[in-house]
XYZ file of C-alpha atoms in Angstrom:
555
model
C 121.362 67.072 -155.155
C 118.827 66.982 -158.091
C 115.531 68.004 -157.882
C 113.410 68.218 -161.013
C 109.494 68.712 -161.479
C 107.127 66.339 -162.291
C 109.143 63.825 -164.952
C 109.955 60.731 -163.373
C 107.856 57.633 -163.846
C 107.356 53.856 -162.698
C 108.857 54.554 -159.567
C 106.940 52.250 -157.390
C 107.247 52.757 -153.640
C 110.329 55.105 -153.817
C 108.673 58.030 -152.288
C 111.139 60.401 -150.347
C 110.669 63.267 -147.806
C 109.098 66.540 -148.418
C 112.817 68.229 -148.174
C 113.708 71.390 -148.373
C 116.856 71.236 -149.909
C 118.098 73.730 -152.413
C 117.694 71.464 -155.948
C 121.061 72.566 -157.042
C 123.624 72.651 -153.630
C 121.629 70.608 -151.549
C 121.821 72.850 -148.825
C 118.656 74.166 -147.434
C 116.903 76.993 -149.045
C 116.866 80.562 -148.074
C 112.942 80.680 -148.445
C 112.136 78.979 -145.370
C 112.007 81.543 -142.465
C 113.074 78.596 -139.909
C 115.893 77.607 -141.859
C 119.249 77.875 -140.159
C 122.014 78.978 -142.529
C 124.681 75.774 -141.993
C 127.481 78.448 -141.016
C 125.659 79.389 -137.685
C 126.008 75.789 -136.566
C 129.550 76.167 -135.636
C 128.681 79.106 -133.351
C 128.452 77.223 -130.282
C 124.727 77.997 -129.611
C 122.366 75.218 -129.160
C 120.194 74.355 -131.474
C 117.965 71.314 -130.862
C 115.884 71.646 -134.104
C 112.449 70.275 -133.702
C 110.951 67.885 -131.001
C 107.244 66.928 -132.356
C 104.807 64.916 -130.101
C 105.280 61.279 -131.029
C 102.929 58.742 -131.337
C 103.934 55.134 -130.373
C 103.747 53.207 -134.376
C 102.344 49.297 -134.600
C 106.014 48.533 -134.259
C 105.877 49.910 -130.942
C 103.295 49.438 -129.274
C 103.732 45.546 -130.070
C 107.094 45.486 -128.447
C 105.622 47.875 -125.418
C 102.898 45.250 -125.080
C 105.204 42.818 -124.951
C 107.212 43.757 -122.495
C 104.474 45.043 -120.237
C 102.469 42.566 -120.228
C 104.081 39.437 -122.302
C 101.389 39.590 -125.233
C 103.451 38.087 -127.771
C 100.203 37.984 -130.641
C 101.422 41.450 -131.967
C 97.732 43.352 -132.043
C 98.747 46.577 -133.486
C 98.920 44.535 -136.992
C 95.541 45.069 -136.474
C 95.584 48.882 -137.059
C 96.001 50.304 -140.438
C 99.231 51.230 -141.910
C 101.233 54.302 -140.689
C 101.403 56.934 -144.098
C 104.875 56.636 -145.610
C 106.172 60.249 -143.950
C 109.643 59.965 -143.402
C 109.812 56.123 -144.769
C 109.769 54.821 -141.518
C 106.133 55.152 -140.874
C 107.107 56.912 -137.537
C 107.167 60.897 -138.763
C 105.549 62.683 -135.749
C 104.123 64.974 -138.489
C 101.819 62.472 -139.829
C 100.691 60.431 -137.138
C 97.304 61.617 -136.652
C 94.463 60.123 -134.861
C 91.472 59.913 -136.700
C 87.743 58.364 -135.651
C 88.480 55.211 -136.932
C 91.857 54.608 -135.650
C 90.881 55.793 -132.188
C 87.851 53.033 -132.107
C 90.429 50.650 -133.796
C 92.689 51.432 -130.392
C 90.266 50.405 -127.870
C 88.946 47.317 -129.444
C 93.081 46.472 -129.424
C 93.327 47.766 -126.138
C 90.564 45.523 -124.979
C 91.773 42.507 -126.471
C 95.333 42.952 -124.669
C 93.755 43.552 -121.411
C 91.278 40.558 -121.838
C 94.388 38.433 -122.332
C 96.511 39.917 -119.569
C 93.885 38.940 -117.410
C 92.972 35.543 -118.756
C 94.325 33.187 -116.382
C 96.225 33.439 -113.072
C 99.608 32.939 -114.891
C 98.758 35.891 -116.749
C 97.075 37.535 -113.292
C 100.795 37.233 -111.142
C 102.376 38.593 -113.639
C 100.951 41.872 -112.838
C 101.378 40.959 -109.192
C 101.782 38.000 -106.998
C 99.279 38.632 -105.050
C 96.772 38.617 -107.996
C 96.927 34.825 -108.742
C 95.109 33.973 -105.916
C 93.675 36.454 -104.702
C 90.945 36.122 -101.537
C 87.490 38.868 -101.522
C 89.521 40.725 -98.921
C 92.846 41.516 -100.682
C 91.433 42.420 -103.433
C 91.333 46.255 -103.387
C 94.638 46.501 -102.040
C 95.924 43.750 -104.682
C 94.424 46.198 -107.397
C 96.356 49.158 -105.504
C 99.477 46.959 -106.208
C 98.514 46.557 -109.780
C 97.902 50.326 -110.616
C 100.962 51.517 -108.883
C 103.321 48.798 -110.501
C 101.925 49.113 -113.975
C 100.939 52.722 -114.243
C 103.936 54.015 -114.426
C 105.160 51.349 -116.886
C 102.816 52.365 -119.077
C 103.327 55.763 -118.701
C 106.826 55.730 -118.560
C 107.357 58.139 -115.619
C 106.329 58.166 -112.262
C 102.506 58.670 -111.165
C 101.470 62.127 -110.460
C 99.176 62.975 -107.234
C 95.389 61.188 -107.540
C 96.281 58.973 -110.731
C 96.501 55.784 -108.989
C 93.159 56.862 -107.207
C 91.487 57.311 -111.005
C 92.581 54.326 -112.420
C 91.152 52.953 -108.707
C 87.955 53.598 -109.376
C 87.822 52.111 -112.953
C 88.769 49.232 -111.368
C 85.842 49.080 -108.911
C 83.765 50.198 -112.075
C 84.970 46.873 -113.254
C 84.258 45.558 -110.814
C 80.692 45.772 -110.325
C 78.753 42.525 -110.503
C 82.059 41.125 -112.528
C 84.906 39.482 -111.116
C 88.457 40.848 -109.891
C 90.210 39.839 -113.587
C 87.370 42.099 -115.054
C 88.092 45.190 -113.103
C 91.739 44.760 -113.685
C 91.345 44.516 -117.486
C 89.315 47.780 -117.094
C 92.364 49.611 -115.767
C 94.438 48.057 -118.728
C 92.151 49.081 -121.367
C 92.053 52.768 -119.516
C 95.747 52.708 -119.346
C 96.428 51.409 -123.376
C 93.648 54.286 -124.663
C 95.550 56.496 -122.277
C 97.693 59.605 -123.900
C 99.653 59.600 -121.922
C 100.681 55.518 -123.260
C 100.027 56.079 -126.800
C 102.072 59.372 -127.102
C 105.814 59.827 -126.047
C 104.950 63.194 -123.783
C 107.568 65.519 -123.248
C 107.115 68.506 -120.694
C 110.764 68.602 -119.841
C 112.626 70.769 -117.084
C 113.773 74.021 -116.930
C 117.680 74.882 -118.107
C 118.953 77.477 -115.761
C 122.040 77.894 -118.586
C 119.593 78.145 -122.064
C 116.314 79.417 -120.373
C 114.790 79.326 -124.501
C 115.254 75.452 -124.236
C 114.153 72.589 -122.131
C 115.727 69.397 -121.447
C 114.507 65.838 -121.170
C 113.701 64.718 -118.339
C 115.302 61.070 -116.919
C 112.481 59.406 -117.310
C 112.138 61.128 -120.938
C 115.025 60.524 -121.761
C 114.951 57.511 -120.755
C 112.080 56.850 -123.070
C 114.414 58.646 -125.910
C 116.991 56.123 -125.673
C 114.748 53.038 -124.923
C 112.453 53.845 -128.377
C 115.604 55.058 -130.204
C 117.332 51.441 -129.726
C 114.875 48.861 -128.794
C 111.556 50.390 -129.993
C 109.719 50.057 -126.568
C 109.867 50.973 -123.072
C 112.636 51.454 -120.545
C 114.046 48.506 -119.306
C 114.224 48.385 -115.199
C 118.185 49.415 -115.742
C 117.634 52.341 -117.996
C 114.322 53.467 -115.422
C 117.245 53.202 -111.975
C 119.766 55.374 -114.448
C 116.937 57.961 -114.993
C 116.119 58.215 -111.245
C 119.952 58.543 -110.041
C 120.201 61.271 -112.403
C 122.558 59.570 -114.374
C 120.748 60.748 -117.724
C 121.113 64.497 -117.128
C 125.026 63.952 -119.464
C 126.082 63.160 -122.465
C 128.388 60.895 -120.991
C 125.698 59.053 -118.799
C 123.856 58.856 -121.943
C 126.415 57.798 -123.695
C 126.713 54.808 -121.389
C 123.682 53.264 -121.365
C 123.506 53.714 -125.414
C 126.314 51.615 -125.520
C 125.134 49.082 -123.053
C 120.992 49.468 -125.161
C 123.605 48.361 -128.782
C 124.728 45.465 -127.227
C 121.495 43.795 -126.185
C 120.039 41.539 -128.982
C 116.996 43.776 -128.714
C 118.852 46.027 -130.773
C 119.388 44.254 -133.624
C 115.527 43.414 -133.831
C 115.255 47.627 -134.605
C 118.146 47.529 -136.956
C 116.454 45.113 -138.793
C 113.055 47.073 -138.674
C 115.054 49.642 -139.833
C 116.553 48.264 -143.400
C 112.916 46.439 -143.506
C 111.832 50.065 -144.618
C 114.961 51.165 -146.079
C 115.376 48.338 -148.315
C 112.966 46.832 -150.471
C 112.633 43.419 -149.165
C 109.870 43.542 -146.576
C 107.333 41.867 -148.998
C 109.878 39.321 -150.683
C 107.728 36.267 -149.583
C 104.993 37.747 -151.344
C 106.747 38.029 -154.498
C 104.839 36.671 -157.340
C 107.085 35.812 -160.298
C 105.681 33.796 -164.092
C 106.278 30.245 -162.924
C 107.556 29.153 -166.181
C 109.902 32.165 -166.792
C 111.083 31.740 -163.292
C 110.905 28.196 -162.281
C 113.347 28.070 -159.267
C 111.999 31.261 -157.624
C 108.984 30.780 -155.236
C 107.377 32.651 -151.958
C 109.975 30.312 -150.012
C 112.559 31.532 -151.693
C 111.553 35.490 -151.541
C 111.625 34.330 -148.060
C 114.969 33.690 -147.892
C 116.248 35.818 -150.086
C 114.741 38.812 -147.170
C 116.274 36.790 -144.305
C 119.841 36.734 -146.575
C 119.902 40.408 -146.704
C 119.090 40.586 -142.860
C 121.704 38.066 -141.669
C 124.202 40.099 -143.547
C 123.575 43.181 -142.404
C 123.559 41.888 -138.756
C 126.690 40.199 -139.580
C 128.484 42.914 -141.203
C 127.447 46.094 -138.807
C 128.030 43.610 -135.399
C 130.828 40.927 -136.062
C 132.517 42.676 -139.374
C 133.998 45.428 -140.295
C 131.095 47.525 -139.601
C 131.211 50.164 -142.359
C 128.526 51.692 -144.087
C 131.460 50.785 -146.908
C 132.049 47.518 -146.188
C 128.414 46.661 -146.193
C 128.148 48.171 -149.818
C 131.240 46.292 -150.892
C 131.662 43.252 -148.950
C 132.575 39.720 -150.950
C 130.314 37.313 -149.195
C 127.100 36.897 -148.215
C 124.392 34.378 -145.809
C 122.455 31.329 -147.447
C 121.320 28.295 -146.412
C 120.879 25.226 -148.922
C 117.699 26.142 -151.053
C 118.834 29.560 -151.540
C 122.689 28.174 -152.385
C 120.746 25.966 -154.306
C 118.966 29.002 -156.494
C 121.695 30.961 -157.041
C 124.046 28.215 -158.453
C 126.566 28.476 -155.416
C 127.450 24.982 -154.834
C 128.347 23.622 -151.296
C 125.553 25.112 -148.934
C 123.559 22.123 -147.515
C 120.705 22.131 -144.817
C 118.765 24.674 -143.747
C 120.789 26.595 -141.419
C 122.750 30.166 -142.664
C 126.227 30.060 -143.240
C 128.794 32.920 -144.794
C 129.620 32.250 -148.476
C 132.313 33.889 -150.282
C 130.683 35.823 -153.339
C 131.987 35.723 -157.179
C 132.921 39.558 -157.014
C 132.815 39.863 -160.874
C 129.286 39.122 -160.285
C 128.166 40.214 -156.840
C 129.574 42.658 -154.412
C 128.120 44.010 -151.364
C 124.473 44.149 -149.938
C 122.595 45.853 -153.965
C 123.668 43.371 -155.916
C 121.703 40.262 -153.728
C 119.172 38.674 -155.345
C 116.661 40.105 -152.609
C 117.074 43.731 -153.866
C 116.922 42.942 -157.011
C 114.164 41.587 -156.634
C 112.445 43.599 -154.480
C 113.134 46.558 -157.092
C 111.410 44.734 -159.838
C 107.759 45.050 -160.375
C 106.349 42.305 -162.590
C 108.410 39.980 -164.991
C 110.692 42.451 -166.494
C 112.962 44.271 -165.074
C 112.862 48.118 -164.651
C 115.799 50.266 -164.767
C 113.751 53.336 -163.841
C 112.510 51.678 -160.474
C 116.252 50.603 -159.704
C 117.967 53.801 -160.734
C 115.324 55.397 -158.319
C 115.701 53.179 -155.456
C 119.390 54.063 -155.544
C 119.589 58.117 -155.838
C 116.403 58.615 -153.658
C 117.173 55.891 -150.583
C 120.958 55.715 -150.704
C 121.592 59.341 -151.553
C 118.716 60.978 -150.820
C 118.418 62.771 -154.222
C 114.831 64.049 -154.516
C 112.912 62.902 -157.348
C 109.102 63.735 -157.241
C 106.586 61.567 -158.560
C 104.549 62.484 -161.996
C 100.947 64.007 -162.186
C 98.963 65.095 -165.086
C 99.596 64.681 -168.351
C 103.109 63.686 -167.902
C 102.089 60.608 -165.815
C 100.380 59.264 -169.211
C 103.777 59.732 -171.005
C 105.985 57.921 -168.985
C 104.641 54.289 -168.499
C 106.739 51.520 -169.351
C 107.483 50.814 -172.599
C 105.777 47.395 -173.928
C 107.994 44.730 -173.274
C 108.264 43.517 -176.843
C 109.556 47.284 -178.102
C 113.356 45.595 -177.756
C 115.295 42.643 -176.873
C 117.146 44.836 -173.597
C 115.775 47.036 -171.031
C 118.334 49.474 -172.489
C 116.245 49.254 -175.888
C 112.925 49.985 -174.702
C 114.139 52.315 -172.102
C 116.464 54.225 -174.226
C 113.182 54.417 -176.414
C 111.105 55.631 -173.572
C 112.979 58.587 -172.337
C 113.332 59.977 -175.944
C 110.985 62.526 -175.086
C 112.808 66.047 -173.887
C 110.338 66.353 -170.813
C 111.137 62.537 -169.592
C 114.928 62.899 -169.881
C 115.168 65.993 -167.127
C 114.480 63.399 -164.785
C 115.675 59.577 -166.876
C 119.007 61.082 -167.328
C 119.713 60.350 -164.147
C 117.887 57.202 -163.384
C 118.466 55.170 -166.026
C 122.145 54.846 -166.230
C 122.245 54.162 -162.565
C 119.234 51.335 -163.413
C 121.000 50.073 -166.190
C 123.945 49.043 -164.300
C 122.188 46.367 -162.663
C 120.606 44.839 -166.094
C 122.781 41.675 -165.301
C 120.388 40.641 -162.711
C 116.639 39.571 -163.651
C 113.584 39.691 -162.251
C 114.144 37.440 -159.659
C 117.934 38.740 -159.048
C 119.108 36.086 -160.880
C 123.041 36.684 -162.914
C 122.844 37.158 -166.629
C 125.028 38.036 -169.346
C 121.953 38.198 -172.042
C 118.443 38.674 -172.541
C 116.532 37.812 -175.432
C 119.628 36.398 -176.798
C 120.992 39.624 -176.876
C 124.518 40.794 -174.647
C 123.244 43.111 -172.182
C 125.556 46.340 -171.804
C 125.736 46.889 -168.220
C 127.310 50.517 -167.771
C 126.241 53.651 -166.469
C 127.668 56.334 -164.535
C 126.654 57.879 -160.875
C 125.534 61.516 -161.120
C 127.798 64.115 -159.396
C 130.441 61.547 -160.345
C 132.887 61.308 -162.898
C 133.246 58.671 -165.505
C 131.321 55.745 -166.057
C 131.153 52.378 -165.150
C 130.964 48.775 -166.286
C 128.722 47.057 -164.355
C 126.929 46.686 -160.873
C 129.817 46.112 -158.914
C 131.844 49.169 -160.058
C 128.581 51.490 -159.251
C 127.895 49.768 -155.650
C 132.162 50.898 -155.260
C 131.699 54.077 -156.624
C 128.674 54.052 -154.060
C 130.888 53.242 -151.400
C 133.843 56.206 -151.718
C 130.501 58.766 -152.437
C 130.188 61.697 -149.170
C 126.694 61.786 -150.695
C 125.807 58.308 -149.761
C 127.414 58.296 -146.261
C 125.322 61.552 -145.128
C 122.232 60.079 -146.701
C 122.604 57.268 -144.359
C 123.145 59.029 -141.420
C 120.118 61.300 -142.133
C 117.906 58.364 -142.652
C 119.015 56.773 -139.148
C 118.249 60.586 -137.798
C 115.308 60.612 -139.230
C 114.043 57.003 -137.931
C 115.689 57.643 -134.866
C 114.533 61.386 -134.041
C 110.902 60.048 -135.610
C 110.352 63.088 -138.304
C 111.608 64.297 -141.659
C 114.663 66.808 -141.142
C 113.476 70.287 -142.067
C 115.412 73.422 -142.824
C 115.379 74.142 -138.991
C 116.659 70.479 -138.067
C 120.278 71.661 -140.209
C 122.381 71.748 -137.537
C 121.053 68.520 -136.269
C 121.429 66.562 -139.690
C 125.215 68.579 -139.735
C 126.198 67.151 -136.342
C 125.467 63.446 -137.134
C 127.182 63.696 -140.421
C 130.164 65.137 -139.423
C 130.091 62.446 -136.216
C 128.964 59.614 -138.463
C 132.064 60.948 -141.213
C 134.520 61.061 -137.735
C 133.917 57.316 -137.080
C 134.710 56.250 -140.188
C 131.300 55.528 -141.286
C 131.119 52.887 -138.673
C 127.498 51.997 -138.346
C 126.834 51.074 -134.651
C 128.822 54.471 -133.981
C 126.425 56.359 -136.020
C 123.405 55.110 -133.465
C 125.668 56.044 -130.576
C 125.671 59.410 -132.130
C 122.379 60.039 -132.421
C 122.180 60.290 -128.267
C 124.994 62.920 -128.452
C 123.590 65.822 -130.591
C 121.769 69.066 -128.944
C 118.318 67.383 -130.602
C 118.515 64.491 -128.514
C 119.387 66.343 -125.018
C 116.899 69.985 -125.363
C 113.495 70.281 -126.563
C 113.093 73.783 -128.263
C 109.992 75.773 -126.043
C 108.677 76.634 -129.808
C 108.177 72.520 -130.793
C 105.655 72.599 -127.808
C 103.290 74.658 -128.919
């Protein structure tokens, strides 16, 4: 791993956890009194790592809205932005609550509960009985409410008097208003409630590691549901929790593979490369219309919904590598993007697999879409690319600049030389920028053949473009793009970098000198599959992280 202070620059939105790694092994330091020393993980002793209070992100709570109460208008885009954290936006470690966000919560939360009560389509389906409703049945019709909804919301079971509180909001509501009003009054209660916007976890007591805890059904549960769909148990999952049939690994186990399966899982797995990968904002791309005259929002558009299709593609109907994703000779388009990227053929506007020209193109980095997404105005940067690669794919940490080195590294003017090798080899002259361009740029400059808008090239300016570079830790160099992305592919590195990034999202923190046995397990399991990626997920339910909650990350 390489870790160097202060030298990198024009990184963009590459930001990476606050690791603890050593800068030299990789392997956490010594200095951190909760780190566990990686030999000790073989010991047989459990060791669940951390289990922070989680916070449900906009991502969730849309899809938890959703499926509690069929509000499809996704109001949590409302609320600002989670911070970056663990690149996810869903690190329990920065997912405070401040004044602002907490007024933001209950003007969402009313707007949900004004709509779930808008109409009596919306009214029965909280109840039946609630459609029509007559004076007289309308207490107990609110009982049915409370105790049917509650403990969606909740996500366990109501405890003694709850349904009586949430009662008497309702006849608060109900005073000089009508039935819908009091009922929207228990929603709003409900969607400000803690006990909905946090994940709690009290757990039970484990008669065989009294130090730990362990999830209880319903928690876990709630682990498995957020972990693969991103909102709450389904009524399947909720029966499994109350037969006890989430107290194993293998029960687990079961309904993991059953939650992969459901299409509802591939809506996370694409939330989850949305973050990874930089492709999110694609139809917001702006691009110099006469430097770039085919590329348009429409086609950043596509270009995001390429990458997606592919990835869905590869991990559920292909081979299903981390690998073969990296490496694979084809692709998704539909006409317009054929149409862009010269590939003749493609007609209409439906996706279809095309076969790539591997001598330009192999695998999921060298589509248009990340190349693209890795370029920050008209000309490309090899220092953003280089970055994107050794801090996302191989979790090399590379901190941003400050000071006076931040006004040494800008980019060099455009017209300092006819290649980005030119003005970049230029650039990093200076003995303070190369600690830290050493490394980026002859990753970056292995992707020179693609332009600003991803497009192939052989020349700029008129000028061959000299595509190699080399992969640090690696030796040799290499040609071109699609020698790095194979070199890429055979790299132990970039296989455990994935697999802590899908820990990471999945487990919603950064992994910490005392989560080492946790991010050991899934690598070795993820590395025992053959890199397979829906395997890896499965995985994730299987360490001691996902089945005890450590007494000491409850306090």
């Amino acid at each position: 791993m390489i870790l160097v202070s202060g030298c990198t620059g024009s990184l963009g939105d590459t930001r990476t956890n606050d690791s603890t790694d050593d800068p030299t092994t990789g392997n956490p330091t010594t200095g951190n009194p909760t780190t566990v020393d990686p030999r000790a993980c073989e010991d047989g002793t459990v060791r669940p790592g951390r289990a922070p209070l989680r916070r449900l992100t906009r991502f969730e709570y849309n899809n938890t809205v959703r499926d509690l109460f069929g509000d499809t208008t996704d109001p949590a885009f409302s609320l600002p932005s989670e911070d970056v954290g663990n690149g996810f936006g869903n690190d329990a470690d920065t997912l405070s609550v401040s004044s602002l966000l907490a007024e933001q919560l209950s003007t969402v939360a009313e707007g949900v509960a004004q709509r779930a009560t808008a109409t009596p389509d919306a009214l029965a389906r909280l109840a039946p009985c609630a459609s029509n409703v007559s004076p007289e049945g309308e207490e107990a019709c609110a009982r049915t409410i409370v105790e049917r909804i509650a403990p969606l919301a909740y996500r366990r079971p109501l405890a003694a008097g709850e349904a009586d509180e949430l009662l008497a909001l309702y006849s608060v509501g109900r005073t000089d208003a009508s039935f819908d009003v009091g009922i929207a009054t228990v929603i709003e209660a409900l969607l400000q409630s803690p006990d909905f916007l946090y994940r709690v976890e009290w757990g039970t007591s484990d008669p065989e590691h009294p130090e730990l805890r362990r999830p209880t059904g319903d928690e876990m549960a709630t682990r498995l549901s957020y972990l693969f769909w991103g909102t709450t148990p389904d009524e399947e999952l909720r029966m499994a929790a109350q037969a006890g049939e989430l107290s194993t690994k293998e029960g687990v186990r079961a309904q993991a593979e059953r939650m992969l399966e459901d299409p509802r899982a591939r809506k996370t797995i694409r939330f989850f490369f949305d973050n990874l990968l930089p492709i999110s904002n694609l139809a917001d791309l702006e691009r110099n219309a006469e430097a770039f005259p085919t590329f348009s929002r429409q086609i950043g558009a596509l270009m995001r919904e390429e990458t997606q299709r592919f990835l869905e593609h590869e991990i559920f109907e292909g081979t299903g590598t981390w690998a073969s994703v990296l490496t694979a000779p084809y692709s998704f388009m539909n006409g317009p993007l054929a149409a862009f990227y010269g590939v003749s053929g493609v007609t209409g506007d439906e996706f279809q697999q095309v076969q790539l020209d591997t001598t330009q193109r192999l695998g999921l980095l060298t589509q248009a879409g990340l190349m693209a997404g890795t370029t920050h105005s008209n000309n490309t940067n090899p220092v953003v690319r280089g970055s994107f690669v050794l801090q996302k794919l191989m979790c090399q940490k590379i901190p941003l600049p400050m000071g006076d080195i931040l006004e040494r590294v800008k980019p060099p003017d455009p017209y300092s030389g006819a290649t980005a090798r030119e003005r970049y080899s230029q650039h990093s002259q200076d003995e303070v920028c190369r600690t830290c361009h050493q490394y980026l740029d002859p990753v970056g400059f292995t992707f020179e053949n693609y332009d600003a808008v991803g497009l192939f090239r052989t020349t700029e300016n008129d000028v061959t473009i000299d595509a190699s570079g080399s992969l640090p830790g690696t030796p040799g160099t290499v040609s071109n793009a699609t020698e790095l992305v194979q070199k890429l592919a055979e790299s132990e590195e970039v296989h455990d970098c994935f697999a802590t990034r899908w820990a990471e999202y999945g487990y919603g923190l950064t992994l910490r000198g005392e989560d080492t046995c946790t991010k050991q397990a899934i690598t070795t399991a993820f590395k025992a599959s053959g890199y397979n990626v829906k395997q890896l997920l499965i995985e994730l339910t299987q360490t001691d992280a996902f089945h005890y909650i450590s007494v000491a990350s409850q306090e």
